């Protein structure tokens, strides 16, 4: 039988359902219950049988649609929660060594000394501490850090000691060292992805003898949470 015929029969079936209901009284199978083989919906004649099969297909599709929608709604809820959690722990900072653009040098230390970067470009989450110079991980995750070490010795005969180390909880993870008296200026950059636990401290150490000079924010320290791991 042509599809057009089946559709017509189904429409007729649905249209007369209420009418037959009122004639046949309660207990008659409604078209919304096509799984039953009793009643006129799934009768023996070819027309209503095709109609019944079609109603069954429609019912299957409705169930499939409902299940898919339920699944999507569950996944959406989980994604939403995870996104809210990530938004709440956004963390990124970018700082430079000195405020202002006057030429300055950090004092030449005789001991290991954490560099306190004074110029804050931004400090989202407030996890960089302007007093200590340390970044504290607000949660466990993969973090990205970039440090540029630069110095200008003033003239090529002066000693250049542009050296520093990135450390996690006081332990050196990566370092850079440019020490000589024939370069007037030099720079180097450390870029790292680090897996940190909540509370881990990341800072930049100035080893004994090293000192940094600049006038235009050439010494920078930046970091951000790439993604949380819990
Ligand atoms: C669709 O799924 C919901 C949630 O499981 C259920 O409460 C509802 O009865 C279902 N609807 C249909 C028409 O199957
Ligand atoms: C920065 O560190 C100092 C010294 O440990 C501490 O007293 C201060 O509360 C910290 N500031 C912030 C914003 O966490």
PDB file of C-alpha atoms and ligand atoms in Angstrom:
ATOM      1  CA  UNK A   1       0.000   0.000   0.000  1.00  0.00           C
ATOM      2  CA  UNK A   2       1.200   3.458  -0.838  1.00  0.00           C
ATOM      3  CA  UNK A   3       2.454   5.620   2.033  1.00  0.00           C
ATOM      4  CA  UNK A   4      -0.180   8.252   1.237  1.00  0.00           C
ATOM      5  CA  UNK A   5      -2.899   5.670   1.912  1.00  0.00           C
ATOM      6  CA  UNK A   6      -1.374   4.638   5.222  1.00  0.00           C
ATOM      7  CA  UNK A   7      -1.071   8.240   6.383  1.00  0.00           C
ATOM      8  CA  UNK A   8      -4.689   8.910   5.420  1.00  0.00           C
ATOM      9  CA  UNK A   9      -5.854   5.838   7.329  1.00  0.00           C
ATOM     10  CA  UNK A  10      -3.872   6.889  10.374  1.00  0.00           C
ATOM     11  CA  UNK A  11      -5.286  10.389  10.244  1.00  0.00           C
ATOM     12  CA  UNK A  12      -8.795   9.008   9.906  1.00  0.00           C
ATOM     13  CA  UNK A  13      -8.076   6.611  12.729  1.00  0.00           C
ATOM     14  CA  UNK A  14      -6.953   9.451  14.993  1.00  0.00           C
ATOM     15  CA  UNK A  15      -9.765  11.752  13.907  1.00  0.00           C
ATOM     16  CA  UNK A  16     -12.486   9.189  14.653  1.00  0.00           C
ATOM     17  CA  UNK A  17     -10.898   7.879  17.834  1.00  0.00           C
ATOM     18  CA  UNK A  18     -12.955  10.121  20.101  1.00  0.00           C
ATOM     19  CA  UNK A  19     -16.087   9.420  18.106  1.00  0.00           C
ATOM     20  CA  UNK A  20     -15.647   5.652  18.434  1.00  0.00           C
ATOM     21  CA  UNK A  21     -14.667   6.058  22.052  1.00  0.00           C
ATOM     22  CA  UNK A  22     -18.011   7.632  22.796  1.00  0.00           C
ATOM     23  CA  UNK A  23     -19.827   4.791  20.926  1.00  0.00           C
ATOM     24  CA  UNK A  24     -17.825   1.890  22.265  1.00  0.00           C
ATOM     25  CA  UNK A  25     -17.451   3.205  25.793  1.00  0.00           C
ATOM     26  CA  UNK A  26     -14.405   2.996  28.088  1.00  0.00           C
ATOM     27  CA  UNK A  27     -11.859   0.213  27.656  1.00  0.00           C
ATOM     28  CA  UNK A  28     -11.363   0.622  23.929  1.00  0.00           C
ATOM     29  CA  UNK A  29      -7.732   0.787  22.831  1.00  0.00           C
ATOM     30  CA  UNK A  30      -6.842   4.355  21.925  1.00  0.00           C
ATOM     31  CA  UNK A  31      -4.512   5.152  19.010  1.00  0.00           C
ATOM     32  CA  UNK A  32      -1.941   6.281  21.627  1.00  0.00           C
ATOM     33  CA  UNK A  33      -1.594   2.675  22.732  1.00  0.00           C
ATOM     34  CA  UNK A  34      -0.459   0.969  19.535  1.00  0.00           C
ATOM     35  CA  UNK A  35       1.421  -1.874  21.227  1.00  0.00           C
ATOM     36  CA  UNK A  36      -1.729  -3.725  21.897  1.00  0.00           C
ATOM     37  CA  UNK A  37      -2.961  -6.156  19.277  1.00  0.00           C
ATOM     38  CA  UNK A  38      -6.518  -6.016  20.445  1.00  0.00           C
ATOM     39  CA  UNK A  39      -9.024  -3.426  19.304  1.00  0.00           C
ATOM     40  CA  UNK A  40      -9.500  -1.905  15.922  1.00  0.00           C
ATOM     41  CA  UNK A  41      -6.046  -0.186  15.753  1.00  0.00           C
ATOM     42  CA  UNK A  42      -4.302  -3.469  14.963  1.00  0.00           C
ATOM     43  CA  UNK A  43      -7.162  -5.324  13.348  1.00  0.00           C
ATOM     44  CA  UNK A  44      -6.818  -7.951  10.654  1.00  0.00           C
ATOM     45  CA  UNK A  45      -7.490  -5.789   7.599  1.00  0.00           C
ATOM     46  CA  UNK A  46      -4.488  -4.502   5.746  1.00  0.00           C
ATOM     47  CA  UNK A  47      -5.181  -0.810   6.305  1.00  0.00           C
ATOM     48  CA  UNK A  48      -5.375  -0.714  10.080  1.00  0.00           C
ATOM     49  CA  UNK A  49      -2.458  -3.183  10.394  1.00  0.00           C
ATOM     50  CA  UNK A  50      -0.175  -0.842   8.429  1.00  0.00           C
ATOM     51  CA  UNK A  51      -1.510   2.016  10.490  1.00  0.00           C
ATOM     52  CA  UNK A  52      -0.755   0.110  13.680  1.00  0.00           C
ATOM     53  CA  UNK A  53       2.807  -0.617  12.539  1.00  0.00           C
ATOM     54  CA  UNK A  54       3.256   3.032  11.749  1.00  0.00           C
ATOM     55  CA  UNK A  55       1.965   4.070  15.158  1.00  0.00           C
ATOM     56  CA  UNK A  56       4.404   1.631  16.718  1.00  0.00           C
ATOM     57  CA  UNK A  57       7.242   3.217  14.734  1.00  0.00           C
ATOM     58  CA  UNK A  58       6.111   6.666  15.848  1.00  0.00           C
ATOM     59  CA  UNK A  59       6.026   5.451  19.432  1.00  0.00           C
ATOM     60  CA  UNK A  60       9.536   3.970  19.113  1.00  0.00           C
ATOM     61  CA  UNK A  61      10.787   7.254  17.693  1.00  0.00           C
ATOM     62  CA  UNK A  62       9.111   9.210  20.486  1.00  0.00           C
ATOM     63  CA  UNK A  63      10.815   6.999  23.083  1.00  0.00           C
ATOM     64  CA  UNK A  64      14.157   7.314  21.309  1.00  0.00           C
ATOM     65  CA  UNK A  65      13.738  11.080  21.126  1.00  0.00           C
ATOM     66  CA  UNK A  66      12.785  11.262  24.807  1.00  0.00           C
ATOM     67  CA  UNK A  67      15.775   9.094  25.812  1.00  0.00           C
ATOM     68  CA  UNK A  68      18.177  11.151  23.693  1.00  0.00           C
ATOM     69  CA  UNK A  69      16.795  14.355  25.141  1.00  0.00           C
ATOM     70  CA  UNK A  70      17.130  13.011  28.697  1.00  0.00           C
ATOM     71  CA  UNK A  71      20.729  12.001  27.968  1.00  0.00           C
ATOM     72  CA  UNK A  72      21.544  15.410  26.484  1.00  0.00           C
ATOM     73  CA  UNK A  73      19.986  17.157  29.467  1.00  0.00           C
ATOM     74  CA  UNK A  74      22.094  15.077  31.886  1.00  0.00           C
ATOM     75  CA  UNK A  75      25.271  15.811  29.927  1.00  0.00           C
ATOM     76  CA  UNK A  76      24.412  19.497  29.692  1.00  0.00           C
ATOM     77  CA  UNK A  77      23.955  19.657  33.484  1.00  0.00           C
ATOM     78  CA  UNK A  78      27.376  18.039  34.033  1.00  0.00           C
ATOM     79  CA  UNK A  79      29.073  20.353  31.517  1.00  0.00           C
ATOM     80  CA  UNK A  80      27.414  23.383  33.077  1.00  0.00           C
ATOM     81  CA  UNK A  81      28.588  22.392  36.570  1.00  0.00           C
ATOM     82  CA  UNK A  82      32.128  21.804  35.327  1.00  0.00           C
ATOM     83  CA  UNK A  83      32.152  25.162  33.524  1.00  0.00           C
ATOM     84  CA  UNK A  84      30.931  26.992  36.640  1.00  0.00           C
ATOM     85  CA  UNK A  85      33.664  25.306  38.678  1.00  0.00           C
ATOM     86  CA  UNK A  86      36.328  26.331  36.163  1.00  0.00           C
ATOM     87  CA  UNK A  87      35.011  29.898  36.004  1.00  0.00           C
ATOM     88  CA  UNK A  88      35.114  30.140  39.788  1.00  0.00           C
ATOM     89  CA  UNK A  89      38.800  29.183  39.839  1.00  0.00           C
ATOM     90  CA  UNK A  90      40.054  31.295  36.942  1.00  0.00           C
ATOM     91  CA  UNK A  91      43.647  32.193  37.567  1.00  0.00           C
ATOM     92  CA  UNK A  92      46.054  34.255  35.482  1.00  0.00           C
ATOM     93  CA  UNK A  93      48.626  36.902  36.215  1.00  0.00           C
ATOM     94  CA  UNK A  94      51.234  38.955  34.450  1.00  0.00           C
ATOM     95  CA  UNK A  95      53.788  41.115  36.227  1.00  0.00           C
ATOM     96  CA  UNK A  96      56.955  43.060  35.461  1.00  0.00           C
ATOM     97  CA  UNK A  97      59.979  43.818  37.611  1.00  0.00           C
ATOM     98  CA  UNK A  98      59.660  47.568  38.204  1.00  0.00           C
ATOM     99  CA  UNK A  99      56.937  50.166  38.281  1.00  0.00           C
ATOM    100  CA  UNK A 100      57.502  53.080  35.919  1.00  0.00           C
ATOM    101  CA  UNK A 101      59.943  53.436  33.043  1.00  0.00           C
ATOM    102  CA  UNK A 102      63.041  54.815  34.788  1.00  0.00           C
ATOM    103  CA  UNK A 103      66.184  52.690  34.410  1.00  0.00           C
ATOM    104  CA  UNK A 104      66.624  50.615  37.564  1.00  0.00           C
ATOM    105  CA  UNK A 105      68.588  47.585  38.732  1.00  0.00           C
ATOM    106  CA  UNK A 106      67.736  45.013  41.332  1.00  0.00           C
ATOM    107  CA  UNK A 107      70.361  44.882  44.075  1.00  0.00           C
ATOM    108  CA  UNK A 108      73.102  42.314  43.598  1.00  0.00           C
ATOM    109  CA  UNK A 109      72.443  39.693  46.184  1.00  0.00           C
ATOM    110  CA  UNK A 110      74.941  37.440  47.947  1.00  0.00           C
ATOM    111  CA  UNK A 111      72.273  34.870  48.750  1.00  0.00           C
ATOM    112  CA  UNK A 112      69.352  33.279  46.902  1.00  0.00           C
ATOM    113  CA  UNK A 113      66.541  35.804  46.868  1.00  0.00           C
ATOM    114  CA  UNK A 114      63.009  35.594  45.447  1.00  0.00           C
ATOM    115  CA  UNK A 115      62.342  38.355  42.917  1.00  0.00           C
ATOM    116  CA  UNK A 116      59.350  40.474  43.877  1.00  0.00           C
ATOM    117  CA  UNK A 117      57.879  41.780  40.635  1.00  0.00           C
ATOM    118  CA  UNK A 118      56.313  45.148  41.419  1.00  0.00           C
ATOM    119  CA  UNK A 119      54.379  46.104  38.293  1.00  0.00           C
ATOM    120  CA  UNK A 120      51.100  44.153  38.096  1.00  0.00           C
ATOM    121  CA  UNK A 121      49.481  44.115  34.642  1.00  0.00           C
ATOM    122  CA  UNK A 122      46.687  41.915  35.958  1.00  0.00           C
ATOM    123  CA  UNK A 123      46.213  39.374  38.723  1.00  0.00           C
ATOM    124  CA  UNK A 124      43.014  37.436  38.043  1.00  0.00           C
ATOM    125  CA  UNK A 125      42.142  35.341  41.107  1.00  0.00           C
ATOM    126  CA  UNK A 126      44.727  37.255  43.169  1.00  0.00           C
ATOM    127  CA  UNK A 127      47.057  34.241  43.306  1.00  0.00           C
ATOM    128  CA  UNK A 128      50.236  36.243  42.684  1.00  0.00           C
ATOM    129  CA  UNK A 129      51.347  37.772  45.973  1.00  0.00           C
ATOM    130  CA  UNK A 130      52.742  41.267  45.493  1.00  0.00           C
ATOM    131  CA  UNK A 131      54.516  41.113  48.874  1.00  0.00           C
ATOM    132  CA  UNK A 132      56.301  37.785  48.451  1.00  0.00           C
ATOM    133  CA  UNK A 133      56.575  37.546  44.646  1.00  0.00           C
ATOM    134  CA  UNK A 134      55.131  34.020  44.747  1.00  0.00           C
ATOM    135  CA  UNK A 135      52.242  32.573  42.792  1.00  0.00           C
ATOM    136  CA  UNK A 136      50.203  30.035  44.784  1.00  0.00           C
ATOM    137  CA  UNK A 137      48.186  27.439  42.830  1.00  0.00           C
ATOM    138  CA  UNK A 138      44.499  27.852  43.782  1.00  0.00           C
ATOM    139  CA  UNK A 139      43.778  24.254  42.718  1.00  0.00           C
ATOM    140  CA  UNK A 140      45.489  21.221  41.239  1.00  0.00           C
ATOM    141  CA  UNK A 141      45.977  21.450  37.524  1.00  0.00           C
ATOM    142  CA  UNK A 142      48.200  22.092  34.552  1.00  0.00           C
ATOM    143  CA  UNK A 143      49.638  25.588  34.600  1.00  0.00           C
ATOM    144  CA  UNK A 144      51.617  27.524  32.043  1.00  0.00           C
ATOM    145  CA  UNK A 145      54.418  29.924  33.028  1.00  0.00           C
ATOM    146  CA  UNK A 146      56.633  32.277  31.093  1.00  0.00           C
ATOM    147  CA  UNK A 147      59.561  34.250  32.485  1.00  0.00           C
ATOM    148  CA  UNK A 148      61.732  36.642  30.549  1.00  0.00           C
ATOM    149  CA  UNK A 149      65.075  37.513  32.109  1.00  0.00           C
ATOM    150  CA  UNK A 150      66.716  40.642  30.748  1.00  0.00           C
ATOM    151  CA  UNK A 151      69.492  42.940  31.811  1.00  0.00           C
ATOM    152  CA  UNK A 152      71.375  45.935  30.535  1.00  0.00           C
ATOM    153  CA  UNK A 153      74.814  46.373  32.120  1.00  0.00           C
ATOM    154  CA  UNK A 154      75.153  49.971  30.907  1.00  0.00           C
ATOM    155  CA  UNK A 155      78.249  49.360  28.762  1.00  0.00           C
ATOM    156  CA  UNK A 156      79.933  46.300  27.244  1.00  0.00           C
ATOM    157  CA  UNK A 157      82.797  46.462  29.772  1.00  0.00           C
ATOM    158  CA  UNK A 158      80.449  46.167  32.734  1.00  0.00           C
ATOM    159  CA  UNK A 159      79.590  42.835  34.191  1.00  0.00           C
ATOM    160  CA  UNK A 160      76.332  41.405  32.907  1.00  0.00           C
ATOM    161  CA  UNK A 161      74.727  38.881  35.237  1.00  0.00           C
ATOM    162  CA  UNK A 162      71.253  38.239  33.862  1.00  0.00           C
ATOM    163  CA  UNK A 163      70.393  35.011  35.597  1.00  0.00           C
ATOM    164  CA  UNK A 164      67.376  33.620  37.416  1.00  0.00           C
ATOM    165  CA  UNK A 165      65.604  30.364  38.163  1.00  0.00           C
ATOM    166  CA  UNK A 166      61.984  29.335  38.221  1.00  0.00           C
ATOM    167  CA  UNK A 167      61.274  27.310  41.318  1.00  0.00           C
ATOM    168  CA  UNK A 168      58.368  25.294  42.673  1.00  0.00           C
ATOM    169  CA  UNK A 169      58.183  25.193  46.479  1.00  0.00           C
ATOM    170  CA  UNK A 170      61.764  26.481  46.634  1.00  0.00           C
ATOM    171  CA  UNK A 171      63.139  23.813  44.282  1.00  0.00           C
ATOM    172  CA  UNK A 172      64.638  24.922  40.940  1.00  0.00           C
ATOM    173  CA  UNK A 173      62.727  23.603  37.925  1.00  0.00           C
ATOM    174  CA  UNK A 174      64.264  25.668  35.131  1.00  0.00           C
ATOM    175  CA  UNK A 175      66.912  28.342  34.907  1.00  0.00           C
ATOM    176  CA  UNK A 176      68.651  30.789  32.683  1.00  0.00           C
ATOM    177  CA  UNK A 177      72.092  32.339  33.029  1.00  0.00           C
ATOM    178  CA  UNK A 178      73.897  34.991  30.994  1.00  0.00           C
ATOM    179  CA  UNK A 179      77.044  36.124  32.823  1.00  0.00           C
ATOM    180  CA  UNK A 180      79.912  37.858  31.073  1.00  0.00           C
ATOM    181  CA  UNK A 181      81.490  41.273  30.544  1.00  0.00           C
ATOM    182  CA  UNK A 182      81.395  41.606  26.804  1.00  0.00           C
ATOM    183  CA  UNK A 183      77.613  41.780  26.202  1.00  0.00           C
ATOM    184  CA  UNK A 184      75.973  45.005  27.255  1.00  0.00           C
ATOM    185  CA  UNK A 185      72.530  43.445  27.269  1.00  0.00           C
ATOM    186  CA  UNK A 186      71.019  40.026  26.991  1.00  0.00           C
ATOM    187  CA  UNK A 187      67.718  38.270  27.497  1.00  0.00           C
ATOM    188  CA  UNK A 188      66.343  34.775  27.715  1.00  0.00           C
ATOM    189  CA  UNK A 189      62.928  33.265  28.217  1.00  0.00           C
ATOM    190  CA  UNK A 190      61.664  30.227  30.083  1.00  0.00           C
ATOM    191  CA  UNK A 191      58.308  28.765  29.041  1.00  0.00           C
ATOM    192  CA  UNK A 192      56.959  25.806  30.988  1.00  0.00           C
ATOM    193  CA  UNK A 193      53.817  23.772  31.478  1.00  0.00           C
ATOM    194  CA  UNK A 194      53.739  22.466  35.048  1.00  0.00           C
ATOM    195  CA  UNK A 195      51.475  20.077  36.876  1.00  0.00           C
ATOM    196  CA  UNK A 196      50.840  21.655  40.273  1.00  0.00           C
ATOM    197  CA  UNK A 197      48.990  20.621  43.392  1.00  0.00           C
ATOM    198  CA  UNK A 198      46.759  23.047  45.229  1.00  0.00           C
ATOM    199  CA  UNK A 199      48.930  25.325  47.385  1.00  0.00           C
ATOM    200  CA  UNK A 200      52.151  24.824  45.385  1.00  0.00           C
ATOM    201  CA  UNK A 201      54.250  27.989  45.228  1.00  0.00           C
ATOM    202  CA  UNK A 202      55.945  29.159  42.049  1.00  0.00           C
ATOM    203  CA  UNK A 203      58.434  32.011  42.181  1.00  0.00           C
ATOM    204  CA  UNK A 204      61.588  33.303  40.516  1.00  0.00           C
ATOM    205  CA  UNK A 205      64.870  33.086  42.377  1.00  0.00           C
ATOM    206  CA  UNK A 206      67.750  35.475  41.867  1.00  0.00           C
ATOM    207  CA  UNK A 207      70.907  33.445  42.633  1.00  0.00           C
ATOM    208  CA  UNK A 208      73.938  35.059  44.336  1.00  0.00           C
ATOM    209  CA  UNK A 209      75.787  37.496  42.065  1.00  0.00           C
ATOM    210  CA  UNK A 210      72.901  37.964  39.612  1.00  0.00           C
ATOM    211  CA  UNK A 211      71.150  41.272  39.069  1.00  0.00           C
ATOM    212  CA  UNK A 212      68.604  42.568  36.570  1.00  0.00           C
ATOM    213  CA  UNK A 213      68.343  46.043  35.079  1.00  0.00           C
ATOM    214  CA  UNK A 214      65.665  47.439  32.788  1.00  0.00           C
ATOM    215  CA  UNK A 215      63.594  50.481  32.005  1.00  0.00           C
ATOM    216  CA  UNK A 216      60.651  49.214  29.947  1.00  0.00           C
ATOM    217  CA  UNK A 217      59.148  46.102  31.532  1.00  0.00           C
ATOM    218  CA  UNK A 218      61.621  43.774  29.799  1.00  0.00           C
ATOM    219  CA  UNK A 219      61.616  41.478  32.852  1.00  0.00           C
ATOM    220  CA  UNK A 220      58.243  39.785  33.039  1.00  0.00           C
ATOM    221  CA  UNK A 221      56.677  36.834  34.811  1.00  0.00           C
ATOM    222  CA  UNK A 222      53.317  35.424  33.682  1.00  0.00           C
ATOM    223  CA  UNK A 223      51.271  32.353  34.430  1.00  0.00           C
ATOM    224  CA  UNK A 224      47.809  30.911  34.098  1.00  0.00           C
ATOM    225  CA  UNK A 225      45.782  27.814  34.831  1.00  0.00           C
ATOM    226  CA  UNK A 226      45.530  25.863  31.577  1.00  0.00           C
ATOM    227  CA  UNK A 227      43.040  23.360  32.986  1.00  0.00           C
ATOM    228  CA  UNK A 228      42.225  21.863  36.382  1.00  0.00           C
ATOM    229  CA  UNK A 229      42.940  18.178  37.009  1.00  0.00           C
ATOM    230  CA  UNK A 230      40.314  17.553  39.694  1.00  0.00           C
TER     231      UNK A 230
HETATM  232  C1  LIG B   1      10.447  10.982  29.032  1.00  0.00           C
HETATM  233  O1  LIG B   1      11.441  10.805  30.015  1.00  0.00           O
HETATM  234  C2  LIG B   1      11.106  11.310  31.278  1.00  0.00           C
HETATM  235  C3  LIG B   1      12.319  11.186  32.192  1.00  0.00           C
HETATM  236  O2  LIG B   1      12.772   9.849  32.257  1.00  0.00           O
HETATM  237  C4  LIG B   1       9.892  10.584  31.821  1.00  0.00           C
HETATM  238  O3  LIG B   1       9.567  11.122  33.087  1.00  0.00           O
HETATM  239  C5  LIG B   1       8.748  10.773  30.838  1.00  0.00           C
HETATM  240  O4  LIG B   1       7.644  10.022  31.278  1.00  0.00           O
HETATM  241  C6  LIG B   1       9.155  10.312  29.473  1.00  0.00           C
HETATM  242  N1  LIG B   1       8.107  10.634  28.540  1.00  0.00           N
HETATM  243  C7  LIG B   1       7.678   9.780  27.629  1.00  0.00           C
HETATM  244  C8  LIG B   1       6.596  10.278  26.755  1.00  0.00           C
HETATM  245  O5  LIG B   1       8.172   8.656  27.525  1.00  0.00           O
HETATM  246  C1  LIG B   2      50.986  37.686  50.760  1.00  0.00           C
HETATM  247  O1  LIG B   2      51.936  37.103  51.603  1.00  0.00           O
HETATM  248  C2  LIG B   2      52.027  37.720  52.894  1.00  0.00           C
HETATM  249  C3  LIG B   2      53.205  37.099  53.600  1.00  0.00           C
HETATM  250  O2  LIG B   2      53.144  35.693  53.629  1.00  0.00           O
HETATM  251  C4  LIG B   2      50.708  37.512  53.622  1.00  0.00           C
HETATM  252  O3  LIG B   2      50.754  38.119  54.878  1.00  0.00           O
HETATM  253  C5  LIG B   2      49.594  38.109  52.779  1.00  0.00           C
HETATM  254  O4  LIG B   2      48.349  37.843  53.381  1.00  0.00           O
HETATM  255  C6  LIG B   2      49.615  37.565  51.383  1.00  0.00           C
HETATM  256  N1  LIG B   2      48.660  38.291  50.576  1.00  0.00           N
HETATM  257  C7  LIG B   2      47.673  37.693  49.936  1.00  0.00           C
HETATM  258  C8  LIG B   2      46.797  38.568  49.115  1.00  0.00           C
HETATM  259  O5  LIG B   2      47.487  36.484  49.977  1.00  0.00           O
END
